[in-house]
PDB file of C-alpha atoms in Angstrom:
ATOM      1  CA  UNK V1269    -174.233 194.949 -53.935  1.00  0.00           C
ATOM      2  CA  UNK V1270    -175.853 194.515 -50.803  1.00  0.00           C
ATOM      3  CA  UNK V1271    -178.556 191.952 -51.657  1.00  0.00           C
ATOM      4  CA  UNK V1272    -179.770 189.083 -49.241  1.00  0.00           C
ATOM      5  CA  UNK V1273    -182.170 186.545 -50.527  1.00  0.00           C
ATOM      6  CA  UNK V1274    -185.418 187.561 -49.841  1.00  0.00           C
ATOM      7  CA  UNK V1275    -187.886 184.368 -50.560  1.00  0.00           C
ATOM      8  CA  UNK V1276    -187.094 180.608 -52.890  1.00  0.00           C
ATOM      9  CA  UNK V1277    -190.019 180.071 -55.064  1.00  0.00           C
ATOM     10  CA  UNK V1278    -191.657 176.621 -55.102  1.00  0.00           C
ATOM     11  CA  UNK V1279    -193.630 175.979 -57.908  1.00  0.00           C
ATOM     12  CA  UNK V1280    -197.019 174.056 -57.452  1.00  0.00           C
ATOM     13  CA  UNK V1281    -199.852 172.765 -59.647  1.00  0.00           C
ATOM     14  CA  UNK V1282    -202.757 173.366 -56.775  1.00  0.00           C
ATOM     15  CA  UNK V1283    -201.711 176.255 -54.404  1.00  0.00           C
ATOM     16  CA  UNK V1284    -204.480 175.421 -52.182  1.00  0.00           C
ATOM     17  CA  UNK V1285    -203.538 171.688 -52.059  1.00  0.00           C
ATOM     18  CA  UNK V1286    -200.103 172.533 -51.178  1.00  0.00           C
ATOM     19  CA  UNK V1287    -200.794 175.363 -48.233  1.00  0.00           C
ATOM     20  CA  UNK V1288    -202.468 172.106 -46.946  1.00  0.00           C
ATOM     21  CA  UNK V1289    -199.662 169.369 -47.052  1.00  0.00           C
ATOM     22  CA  UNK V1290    -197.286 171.799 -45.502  1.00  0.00           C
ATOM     23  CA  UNK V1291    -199.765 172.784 -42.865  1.00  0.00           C
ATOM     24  CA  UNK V1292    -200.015 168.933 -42.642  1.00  0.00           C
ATOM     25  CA  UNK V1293    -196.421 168.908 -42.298  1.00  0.00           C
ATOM     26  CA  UNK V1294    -196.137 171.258 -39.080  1.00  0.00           C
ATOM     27  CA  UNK V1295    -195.172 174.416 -40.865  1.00  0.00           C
ATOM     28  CA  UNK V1296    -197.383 177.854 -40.885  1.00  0.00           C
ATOM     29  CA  UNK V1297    -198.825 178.887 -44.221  1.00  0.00           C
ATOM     30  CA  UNK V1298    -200.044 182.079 -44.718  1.00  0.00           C
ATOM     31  CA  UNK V1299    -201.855 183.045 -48.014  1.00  0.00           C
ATOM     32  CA  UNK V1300    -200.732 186.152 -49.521  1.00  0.00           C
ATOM     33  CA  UNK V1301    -203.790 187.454 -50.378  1.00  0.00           C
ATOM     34  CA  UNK V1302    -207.449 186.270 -50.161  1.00  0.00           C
ATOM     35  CA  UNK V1303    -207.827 182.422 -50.243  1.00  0.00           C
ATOM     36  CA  UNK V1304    -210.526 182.471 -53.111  1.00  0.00           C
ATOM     37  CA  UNK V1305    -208.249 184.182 -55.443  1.00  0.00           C
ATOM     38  CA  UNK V1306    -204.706 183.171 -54.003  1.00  0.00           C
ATOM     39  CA  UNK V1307    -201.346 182.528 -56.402  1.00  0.00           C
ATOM     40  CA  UNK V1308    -199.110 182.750 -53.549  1.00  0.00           C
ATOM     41  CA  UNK V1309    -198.673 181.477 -50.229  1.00  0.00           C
ATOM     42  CA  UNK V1310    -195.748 182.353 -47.634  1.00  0.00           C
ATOM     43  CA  UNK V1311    -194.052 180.477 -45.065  1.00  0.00           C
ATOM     44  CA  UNK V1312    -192.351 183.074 -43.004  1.00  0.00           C
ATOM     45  CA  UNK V1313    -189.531 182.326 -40.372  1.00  0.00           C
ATOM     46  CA  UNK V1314    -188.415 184.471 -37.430  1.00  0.00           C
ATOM     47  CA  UNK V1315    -185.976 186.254 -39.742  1.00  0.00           C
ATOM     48  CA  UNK V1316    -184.666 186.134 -42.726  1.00  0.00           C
ATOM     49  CA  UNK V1317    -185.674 184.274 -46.232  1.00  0.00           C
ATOM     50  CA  UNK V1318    -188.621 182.212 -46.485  1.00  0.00           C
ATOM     51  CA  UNK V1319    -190.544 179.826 -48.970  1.00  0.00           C
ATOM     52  CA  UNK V1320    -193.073 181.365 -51.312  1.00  0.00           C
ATOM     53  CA  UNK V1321    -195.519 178.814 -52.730  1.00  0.00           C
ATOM     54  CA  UNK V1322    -196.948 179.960 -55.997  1.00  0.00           C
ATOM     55  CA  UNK V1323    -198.614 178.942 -58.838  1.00  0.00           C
ATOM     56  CA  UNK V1324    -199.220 180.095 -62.433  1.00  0.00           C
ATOM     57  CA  UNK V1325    -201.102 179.269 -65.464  1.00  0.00           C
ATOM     58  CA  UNK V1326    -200.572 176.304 -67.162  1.00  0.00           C
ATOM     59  CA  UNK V1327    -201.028 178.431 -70.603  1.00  0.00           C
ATOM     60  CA  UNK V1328    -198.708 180.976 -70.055  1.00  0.00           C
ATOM     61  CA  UNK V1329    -196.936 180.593 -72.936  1.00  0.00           C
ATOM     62  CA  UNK V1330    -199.719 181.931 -74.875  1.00  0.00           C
ATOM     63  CA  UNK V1331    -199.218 185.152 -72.843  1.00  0.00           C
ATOM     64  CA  UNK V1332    -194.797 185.119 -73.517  1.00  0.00           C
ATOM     65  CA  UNK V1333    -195.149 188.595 -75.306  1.00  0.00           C
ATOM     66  CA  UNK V1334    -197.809 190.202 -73.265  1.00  0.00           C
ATOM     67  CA  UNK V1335    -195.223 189.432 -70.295  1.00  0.00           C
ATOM     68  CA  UNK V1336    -192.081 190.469 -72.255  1.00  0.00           C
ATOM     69  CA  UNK V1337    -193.881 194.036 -72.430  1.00  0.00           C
ATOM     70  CA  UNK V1338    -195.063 194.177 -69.015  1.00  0.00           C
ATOM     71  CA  UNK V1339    -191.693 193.223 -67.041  1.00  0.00           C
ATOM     72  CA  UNK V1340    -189.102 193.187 -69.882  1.00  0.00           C
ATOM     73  CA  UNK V1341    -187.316 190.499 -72.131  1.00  0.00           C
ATOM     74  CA  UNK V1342    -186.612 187.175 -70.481  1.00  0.00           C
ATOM     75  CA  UNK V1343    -189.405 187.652 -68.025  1.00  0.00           C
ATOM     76  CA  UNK V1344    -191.837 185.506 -70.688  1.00  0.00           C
ATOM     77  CA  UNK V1345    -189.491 182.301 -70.898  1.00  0.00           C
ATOM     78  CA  UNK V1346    -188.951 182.317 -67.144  1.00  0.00           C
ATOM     79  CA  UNK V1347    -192.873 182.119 -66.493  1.00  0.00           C
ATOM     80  CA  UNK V1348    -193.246 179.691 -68.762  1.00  0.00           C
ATOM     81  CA  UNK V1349    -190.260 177.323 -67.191  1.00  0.00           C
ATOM     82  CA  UNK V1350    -191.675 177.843 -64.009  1.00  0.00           C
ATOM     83  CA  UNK V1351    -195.083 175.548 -64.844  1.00  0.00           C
ATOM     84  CA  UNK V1352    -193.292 173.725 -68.143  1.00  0.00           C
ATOM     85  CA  UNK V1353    -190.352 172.394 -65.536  1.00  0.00           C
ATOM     86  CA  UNK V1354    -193.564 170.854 -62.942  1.00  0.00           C
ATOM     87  CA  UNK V1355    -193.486 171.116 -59.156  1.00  0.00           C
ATOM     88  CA  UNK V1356    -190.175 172.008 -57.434  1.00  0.00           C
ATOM     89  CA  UNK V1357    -188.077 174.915 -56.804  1.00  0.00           C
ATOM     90  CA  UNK V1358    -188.383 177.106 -59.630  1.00  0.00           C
ATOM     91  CA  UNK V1359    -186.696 180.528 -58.693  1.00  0.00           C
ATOM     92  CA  UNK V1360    -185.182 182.802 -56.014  1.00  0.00           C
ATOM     93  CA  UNK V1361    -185.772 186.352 -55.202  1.00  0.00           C
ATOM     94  CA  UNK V1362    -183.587 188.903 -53.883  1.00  0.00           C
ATOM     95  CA  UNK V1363    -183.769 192.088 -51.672  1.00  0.00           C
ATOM     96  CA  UNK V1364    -182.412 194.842 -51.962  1.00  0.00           C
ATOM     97  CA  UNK V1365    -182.417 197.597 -49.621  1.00  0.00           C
ATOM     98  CA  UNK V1366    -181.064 200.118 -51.888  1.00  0.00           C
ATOM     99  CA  UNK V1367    -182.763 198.787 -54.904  1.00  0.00           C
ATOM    100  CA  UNK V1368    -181.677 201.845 -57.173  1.00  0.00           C
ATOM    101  CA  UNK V1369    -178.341 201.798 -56.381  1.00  0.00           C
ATOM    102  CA  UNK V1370    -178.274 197.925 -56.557  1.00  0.00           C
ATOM    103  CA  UNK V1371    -180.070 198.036 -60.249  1.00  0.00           C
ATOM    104  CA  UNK V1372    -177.683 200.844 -61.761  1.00  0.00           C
ATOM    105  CA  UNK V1373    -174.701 198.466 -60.746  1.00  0.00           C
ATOM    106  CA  UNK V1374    -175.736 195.071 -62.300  1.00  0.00           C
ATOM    107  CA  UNK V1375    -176.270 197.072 -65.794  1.00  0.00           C
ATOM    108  CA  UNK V1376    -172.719 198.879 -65.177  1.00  0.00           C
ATOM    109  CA  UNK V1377    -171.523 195.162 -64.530  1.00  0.00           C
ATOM    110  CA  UNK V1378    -173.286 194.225 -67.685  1.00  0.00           C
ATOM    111  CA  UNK V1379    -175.928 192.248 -66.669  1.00  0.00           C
ATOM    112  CA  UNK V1380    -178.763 192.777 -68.912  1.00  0.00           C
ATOM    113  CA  UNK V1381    -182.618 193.364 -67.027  1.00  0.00           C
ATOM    114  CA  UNK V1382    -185.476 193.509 -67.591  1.00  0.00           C
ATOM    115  CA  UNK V1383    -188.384 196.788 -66.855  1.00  0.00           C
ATOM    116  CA  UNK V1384    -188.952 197.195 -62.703  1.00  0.00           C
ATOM    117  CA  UNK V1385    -192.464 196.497 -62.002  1.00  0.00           C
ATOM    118  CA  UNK V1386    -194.248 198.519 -59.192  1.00  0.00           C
ATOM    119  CA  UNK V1387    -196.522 195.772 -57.536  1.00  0.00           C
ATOM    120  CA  UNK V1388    -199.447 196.449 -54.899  1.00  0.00           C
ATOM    121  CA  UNK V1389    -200.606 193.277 -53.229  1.00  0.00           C
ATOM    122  CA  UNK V1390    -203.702 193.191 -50.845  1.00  0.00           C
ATOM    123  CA  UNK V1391    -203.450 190.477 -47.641  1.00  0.00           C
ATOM    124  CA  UNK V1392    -206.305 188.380 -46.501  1.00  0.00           C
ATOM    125  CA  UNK V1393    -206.879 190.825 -43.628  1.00  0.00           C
ATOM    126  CA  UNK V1394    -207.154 194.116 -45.911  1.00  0.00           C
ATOM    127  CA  UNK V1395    -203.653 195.361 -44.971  1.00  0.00           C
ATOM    128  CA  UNK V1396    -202.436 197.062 -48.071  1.00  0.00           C
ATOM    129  CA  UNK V1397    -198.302 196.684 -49.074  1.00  0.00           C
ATOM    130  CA  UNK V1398    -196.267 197.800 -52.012  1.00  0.00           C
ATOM    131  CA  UNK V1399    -192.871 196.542 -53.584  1.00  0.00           C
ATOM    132  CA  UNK V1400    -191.140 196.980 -56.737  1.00  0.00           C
ATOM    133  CA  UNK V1401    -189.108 193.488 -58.481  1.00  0.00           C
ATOM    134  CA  UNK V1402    -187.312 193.423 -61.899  1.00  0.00           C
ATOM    135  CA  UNK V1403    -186.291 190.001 -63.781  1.00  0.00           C
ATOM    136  CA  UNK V1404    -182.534 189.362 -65.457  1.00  0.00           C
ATOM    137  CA  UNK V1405    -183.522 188.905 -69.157  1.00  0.00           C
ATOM    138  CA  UNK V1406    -181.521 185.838 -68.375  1.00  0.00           C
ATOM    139  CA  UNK V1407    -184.440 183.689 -67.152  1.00  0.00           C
ATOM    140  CA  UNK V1408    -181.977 181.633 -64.754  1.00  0.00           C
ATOM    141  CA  UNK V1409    -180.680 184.158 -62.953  1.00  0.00           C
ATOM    142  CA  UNK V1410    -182.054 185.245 -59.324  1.00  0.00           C
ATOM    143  CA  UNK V1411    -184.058 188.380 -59.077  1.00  0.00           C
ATOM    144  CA  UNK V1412    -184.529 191.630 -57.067  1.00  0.00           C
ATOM    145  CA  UNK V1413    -187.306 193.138 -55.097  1.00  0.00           C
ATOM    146  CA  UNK V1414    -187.521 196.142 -53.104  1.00  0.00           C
ATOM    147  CA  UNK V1415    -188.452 195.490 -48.835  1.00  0.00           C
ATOM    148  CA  UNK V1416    -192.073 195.506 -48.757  1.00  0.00           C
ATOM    149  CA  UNK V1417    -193.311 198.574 -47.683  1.00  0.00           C
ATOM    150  CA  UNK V1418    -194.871 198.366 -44.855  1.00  0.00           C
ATOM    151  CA  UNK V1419    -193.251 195.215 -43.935  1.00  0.00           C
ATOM    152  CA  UNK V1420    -195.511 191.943 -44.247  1.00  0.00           C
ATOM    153  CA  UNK V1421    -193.394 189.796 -41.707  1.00  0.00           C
ATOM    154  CA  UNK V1422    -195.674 188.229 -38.997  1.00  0.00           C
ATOM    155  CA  UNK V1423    -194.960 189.759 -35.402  1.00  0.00           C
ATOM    156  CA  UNK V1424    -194.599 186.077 -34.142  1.00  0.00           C
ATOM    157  CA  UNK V1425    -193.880 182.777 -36.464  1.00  0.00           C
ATOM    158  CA  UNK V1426    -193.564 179.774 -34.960  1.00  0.00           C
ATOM    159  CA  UNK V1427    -194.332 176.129 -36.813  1.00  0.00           C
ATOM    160  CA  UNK V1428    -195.446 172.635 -34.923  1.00  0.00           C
ATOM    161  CA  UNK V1429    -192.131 170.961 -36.821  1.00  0.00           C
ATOM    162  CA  UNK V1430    -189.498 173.667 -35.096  1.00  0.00           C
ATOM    163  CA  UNK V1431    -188.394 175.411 -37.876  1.00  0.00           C
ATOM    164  CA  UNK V1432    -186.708 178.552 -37.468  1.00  0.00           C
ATOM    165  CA  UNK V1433    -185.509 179.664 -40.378  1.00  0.00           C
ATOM    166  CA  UNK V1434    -183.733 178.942 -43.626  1.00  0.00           C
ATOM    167  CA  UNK V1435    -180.290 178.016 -43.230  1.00  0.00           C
ATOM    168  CA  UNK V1436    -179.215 177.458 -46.869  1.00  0.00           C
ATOM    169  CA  UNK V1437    -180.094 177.697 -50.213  1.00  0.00           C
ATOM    170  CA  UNK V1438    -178.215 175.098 -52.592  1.00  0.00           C
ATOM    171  CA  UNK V1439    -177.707 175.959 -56.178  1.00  0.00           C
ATOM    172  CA  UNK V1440    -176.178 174.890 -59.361  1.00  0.00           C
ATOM    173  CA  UNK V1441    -174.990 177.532 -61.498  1.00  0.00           C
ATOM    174  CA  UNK V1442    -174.351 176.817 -64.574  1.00  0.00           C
ATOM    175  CA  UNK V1443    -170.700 178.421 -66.421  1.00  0.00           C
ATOM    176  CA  UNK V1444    -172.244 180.971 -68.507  1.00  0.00           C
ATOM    177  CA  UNK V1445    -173.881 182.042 -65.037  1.00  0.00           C
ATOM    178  CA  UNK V1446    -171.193 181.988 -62.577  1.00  0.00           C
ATOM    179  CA  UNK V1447    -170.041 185.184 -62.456  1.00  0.00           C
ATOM    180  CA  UNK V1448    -173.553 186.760 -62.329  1.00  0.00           C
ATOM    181  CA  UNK V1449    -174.682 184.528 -59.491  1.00  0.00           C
ATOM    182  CA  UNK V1450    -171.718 184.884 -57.626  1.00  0.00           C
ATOM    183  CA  UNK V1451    -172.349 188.840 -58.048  1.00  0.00           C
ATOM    184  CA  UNK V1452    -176.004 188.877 -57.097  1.00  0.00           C
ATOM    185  CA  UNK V1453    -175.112 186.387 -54.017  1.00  0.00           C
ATOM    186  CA  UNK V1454    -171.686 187.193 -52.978  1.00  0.00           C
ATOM    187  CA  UNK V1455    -172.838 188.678 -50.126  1.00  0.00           C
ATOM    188  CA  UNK V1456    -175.123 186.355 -48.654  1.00  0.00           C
ATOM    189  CA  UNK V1457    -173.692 183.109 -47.025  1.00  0.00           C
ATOM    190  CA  UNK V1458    -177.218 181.510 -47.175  1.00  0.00           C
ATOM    191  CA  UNK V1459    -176.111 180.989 -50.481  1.00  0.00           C
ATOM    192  CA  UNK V1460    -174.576 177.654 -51.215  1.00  0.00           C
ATOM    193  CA  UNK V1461    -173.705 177.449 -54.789  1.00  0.00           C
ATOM    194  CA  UNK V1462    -171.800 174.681 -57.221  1.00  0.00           C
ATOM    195  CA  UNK V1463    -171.134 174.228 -60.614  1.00  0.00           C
ATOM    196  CA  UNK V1464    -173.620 172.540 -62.409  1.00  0.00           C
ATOM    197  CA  UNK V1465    -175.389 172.033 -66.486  1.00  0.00           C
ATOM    198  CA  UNK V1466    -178.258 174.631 -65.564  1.00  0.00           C
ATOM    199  CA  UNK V1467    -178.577 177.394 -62.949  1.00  0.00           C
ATOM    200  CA  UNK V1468    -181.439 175.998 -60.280  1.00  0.00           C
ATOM    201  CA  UNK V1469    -181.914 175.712 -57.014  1.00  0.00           C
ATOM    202  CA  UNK V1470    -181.703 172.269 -56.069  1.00  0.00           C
ATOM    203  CA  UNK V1471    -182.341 172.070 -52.279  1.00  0.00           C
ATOM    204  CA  UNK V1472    -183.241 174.146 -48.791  1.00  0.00           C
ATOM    205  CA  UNK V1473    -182.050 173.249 -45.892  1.00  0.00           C
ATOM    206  CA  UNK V1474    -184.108 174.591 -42.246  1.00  0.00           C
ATOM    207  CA  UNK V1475    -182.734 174.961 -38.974  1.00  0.00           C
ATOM    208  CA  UNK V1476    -185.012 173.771 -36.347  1.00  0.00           C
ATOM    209  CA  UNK V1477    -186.719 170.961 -37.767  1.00  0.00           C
ATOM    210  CA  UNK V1478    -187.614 168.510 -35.040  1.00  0.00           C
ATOM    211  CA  UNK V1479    -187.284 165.535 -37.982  1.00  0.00           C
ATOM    212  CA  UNK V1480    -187.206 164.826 -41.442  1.00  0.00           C
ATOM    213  CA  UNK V1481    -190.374 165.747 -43.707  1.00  0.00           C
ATOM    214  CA  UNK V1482    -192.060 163.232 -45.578  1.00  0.00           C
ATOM    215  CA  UNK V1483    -191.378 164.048 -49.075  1.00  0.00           C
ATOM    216  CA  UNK V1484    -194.858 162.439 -50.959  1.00  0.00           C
ATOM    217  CA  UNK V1485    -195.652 166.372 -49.201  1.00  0.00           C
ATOM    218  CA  UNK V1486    -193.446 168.769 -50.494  1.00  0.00           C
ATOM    219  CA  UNK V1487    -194.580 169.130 -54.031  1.00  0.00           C
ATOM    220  CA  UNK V1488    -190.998 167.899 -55.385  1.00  0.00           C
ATOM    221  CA  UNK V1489    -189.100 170.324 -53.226  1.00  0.00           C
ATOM    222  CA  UNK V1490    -186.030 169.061 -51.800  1.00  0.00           C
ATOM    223  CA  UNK V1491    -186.430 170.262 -47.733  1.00  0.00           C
ATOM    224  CA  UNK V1492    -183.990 168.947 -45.309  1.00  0.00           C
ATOM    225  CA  UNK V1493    -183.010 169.773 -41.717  1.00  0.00           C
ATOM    226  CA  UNK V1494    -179.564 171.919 -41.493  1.00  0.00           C
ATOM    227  CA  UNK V1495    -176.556 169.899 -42.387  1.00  0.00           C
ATOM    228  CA  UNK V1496    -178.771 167.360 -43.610  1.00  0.00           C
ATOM    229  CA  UNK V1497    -178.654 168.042 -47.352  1.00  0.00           C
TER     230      UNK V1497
END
């Protein structure tokens, strides 16, 4: 496996609420598509993973089956958990630069997964970019996606508060997980993982950060300077 985490998901009720308290909070938001219609919004660092803000319907689970056909078994429940649980982390992608390769040897290892879903996704300026992601029909378990293609990564990030990048990601994994997570993450020392009831991501912490972030901002995300956590 030669996965690296790509992006941690933070859930939000209001995207355009929250590109707004972390603007307010000295970080660089980008939306990932046109404002009017945006799900998604990025904050990139200089390299590395960054934090996707997102959003999704409220009503989803009306919709459980029409996602189960579109991107596979499992991929239903974890939509649904990601507006059911409220604000906060909700999930973590990885990439994968050989994403073929990658795939065929989580179902040799037995992990079941979902269908991979080619994705287009316009950006506010017109610039067209393509990637492909597939779900774990276990909803807790991280994901994959492909690099974007072409790349979406600013030519220059740089954010009022310092940050630089994200130094680690802190998880509990849950028993019935371990050995999957540990696969999919193995190689990645961003990766901080523990033992825990449920598989989540509990925590980020950023190198840079010229002081702590007020926390009545961060939409229930846990966000602490490196070695802070």
């Amino acid at each position: 496996m030669r996965t690296r985490c790509s992006h941690v998901l933070l859930w939000v009720k209001d995207i355009h609420q929250a590109v707004r308290d972390f603007r307010q909070l000295g970080f660089t938001v980008d939306y990932a598509t046109k404002k009017q219609n945006a799900q998604h919004a990025h904050i990139w660092f200089r390299e590395g993973a960054i934090i996707e803000l997102l959003t999704s319907p409220s009503n989803a689970h009306y919709f459980k089956w029409l996602i189960d056909i579109f991107a596979g078994l499992g991929a239903g429940r974890r939509m649904i958990r990601w507006s059911q649980e409220g604000e906060g982390f909700c999930d973590v992608a990885l990439v994968s630069e050989d994403f073929d390769n990658d795939l065929s040897t989580l179902q040799q290892s037995g992990i079941q997964m979902g269908r991979v879903v080619p994705w287009r996704r316009t950006k506010p300026d017109g610039q067209k970019t393509r990637f492909r992601f597939i779900y774990p029909r276990s909803e807790r378990l991280p994901f994959m996606v492909s690099p974007y293609n072409p790349s979406q990564h600013p030519d220059e990030t740089n954010h009022e508060n310092g940050a630089t990048g994200l130094h680690k990601v802190h998880m509990d994994v849950s028993a019935q997980d371990w050995q999957a997570v540990r696969q999919l993450t193995a190689a990645d020392p961003t990766f901080n993982l523990k033992h825990g009831a449920i598989t989540k991501v509990t925590g980020v912490e950023i190198n840079g950060l010229k002081e702590d972030l007020d926390p009545n901002l961060l939409h229930s995300g846990k966000v602490n300077r490196a070695n802070f956590v």
